[in-house]
């Protein structure tokens, strides 16, 4: 999978999870993809101060991204 395909798949994954975040007053933005294995995102809105944002990041965001782009090894939230 090319870098461009990985980026497109990560964007598709974020589009899938975005409505759930927005329903709680939050959102997510893709910041970068490093070495085609590490995704950096920024949780926004209510997600910033949410006490379960790490769980959301791991169980929701990371799992969904890996479904679309299995070579992704980690998802990091830049606060």
mmCIF file of C-alpha atoms in Angstrom:
data_model
loop_
_atom_site.group_PDB
_atom_site.id
_atom_site.type_symbol
_atom_site.label_atom_id
_atom_site.label_comp_id
_atom_site.label_asym_id
_atom_site.label_seq_id
_atom_site.Cartn_x
_atom_site.Cartn_y
_atom_site.Cartn_z
ATOM 1 C CA UNK A 1 0.000 0.000 0.000
ATOM 2 C CA UNK A 2 1.414 3.387 -0.983
ATOM 3 C CA UNK A 3 1.676 6.307 1.421
ATOM 4 C CA UNK A 4 -1.185 8.012 -0.416
ATOM 5 C CA UNK A 5 -3.395 4.909 -0.066
ATOM 6 C CA UNK A 6 -2.574 4.716 3.639
ATOM 7 C CA UNK A 7 -3.508 8.379 4.075
ATOM 8 C CA UNK A 8 -6.780 7.859 2.192
ATOM 9 C CA UNK A 9 -7.620 4.813 4.319
ATOM 10 C CA UNK A 10 -6.824 6.658 7.552
ATOM 11 C CA UNK A 11 -9.086 9.510 6.418
ATOM 12 C CA UNK A 12 -11.875 6.984 5.703
ATOM 13 C CA UNK A 13 -11.441 5.557 9.197
ATOM 14 C CA UNK A 14 -11.672 9.035 10.742
ATOM 15 C CA UNK A 15 -14.811 9.750 8.720
ATOM 16 C CA UNK A 16 -16.338 6.581 10.173
ATOM 17 C CA UNK A 17 -15.570 7.515 13.792
ATOM 18 C CA UNK A 18 -16.133 11.284 13.493
ATOM 19 C CA UNK A 19 -19.972 11.183 13.888
ATOM 20 C CA UNK A 20 -19.597 9.406 17.246
ATOM 21 C CA UNK A 21 -17.160 12.034 18.493
ATOM 22 C CA UNK A 22 -19.291 14.885 17.148
ATOM 23 C CA UNK A 23 -22.396 13.524 18.893
ATOM 24 C CA UNK A 24 -20.533 14.161 22.181
ATOM 25 C CA UNK A 25 -19.355 17.624 21.106
ATOM 26 C CA UNK A 26 -15.900 16.541 19.981
ATOM 27 C CA UNK A 27 -14.008 15.954 16.767
ATOM 28 C CA UNK A 28 -10.719 14.605 15.449
ATOM 29 C CA UNK A 29 -8.147 15.903 12.960
ATOM 30 C CA UNK A 30 -5.384 13.991 11.214
ATOM 31 C CA UNK A 31 -2.062 15.725 11.905
ATOM 32 C CA UNK A 32 0.421 13.384 10.220
ATOM 33 C CA UNK A 33 1.368 9.846 9.306
ATOM 34 C CA UNK A 34 5.005 9.026 10.042
ATOM 35 C CA UNK A 35 6.869 6.174 8.315
ATOM 36 C CA UNK A 36 3.510 4.742 7.178
ATOM 37 C CA UNK A 37 3.132 3.179 10.659
ATOM 38 C CA UNK A 38 2.410 5.951 13.169
ATOM 39 C CA UNK A 39 -0.655 8.191 12.995
ATOM 40 C CA UNK A 40 -0.799 11.480 14.870
ATOM 41 C CA UNK A 41 -4.235 12.970 15.495
ATOM 42 C CA UNK A 42 -5.651 15.832 17.510
ATOM 43 C CA UNK A 43 -8.799 15.259 19.555
ATOM 44 C CA UNK A 44 -10.851 18.460 19.660
ATOM 45 C CA UNK A 45 -13.831 20.039 21.381
ATOM 46 C CA UNK A 46 -15.241 18.085 24.321
ATOM 47 C CA UNK A 47 -12.749 15.303 23.633
ATOM 48 C CA UNK A 48 -9.901 17.472 24.976
ATOM 49 C CA UNK A 49 -10.944 17.394 28.613
ATOM 50 C CA UNK A 50 -12.847 14.115 28.502
ATOM 51 C CA UNK A 51 -11.757 11.640 31.156
ATOM 52 C CA UNK A 52 -12.151 8.693 28.768
ATOM 53 C CA UNK A 53 -10.354 10.174 25.744
ATOM 54 C CA UNK A 54 -7.468 7.667 26.032
ATOM 55 C CA UNK A 55 -9.984 4.817 25.953
ATOM 56 C CA UNK A 56 -11.712 6.441 22.966
ATOM 57 C CA UNK A 57 -8.352 6.817 21.247
ATOM 58 C CA UNK A 58 -7.334 3.176 21.772
ATOM 59 C CA UNK A 59 -10.647 1.318 21.505
ATOM 60 C CA UNK A 60 -12.374 3.510 18.966
ATOM 61 C CA UNK A 61 -9.960 5.495 16.853
ATOM 62 C CA UNK A 62 -6.959 3.151 16.767
ATOM 63 C CA UNK A 63 -9.092 0.051 16.202
ATOM 64 C CA UNK A 64 -10.987 1.713 13.332
ATOM 65 C CA UNK A 65 -7.798 3.021 11.698
ATOM 66 C CA UNK A 66 -6.186 -0.445 11.891
ATOM 67 C CA UNK A 67 -9.280 -1.928 10.243
ATOM 68 C CA UNK A 68 -8.683 0.328 7.220
ATOM 69 C CA UNK A 69 -4.862 0.362 7.341
ATOM 70 C CA UNK A 70 -3.532 -2.734 9.163
ATOM 71 C CA UNK A 71 0.105 -1.638 8.884
ATOM 72 C CA UNK A 72 -0.514 1.242 11.299
ATOM 73 C CA UNK A 73 1.158 0.347 14.588
ATOM 74 C CA UNK A 74 0.162 3.259 16.803
ATOM 75 C CA UNK A 75 -2.128 6.241 17.045
ATOM 76 C CA UNK A 76 -0.951 9.207 19.095
ATOM 77 C CA UNK A 77 -3.075 12.122 20.270
ATOM 78 C CA UNK A 78 -1.298 15.468 20.173
ATOM 79 C CA UNK A 79 -2.899 17.675 22.783
#
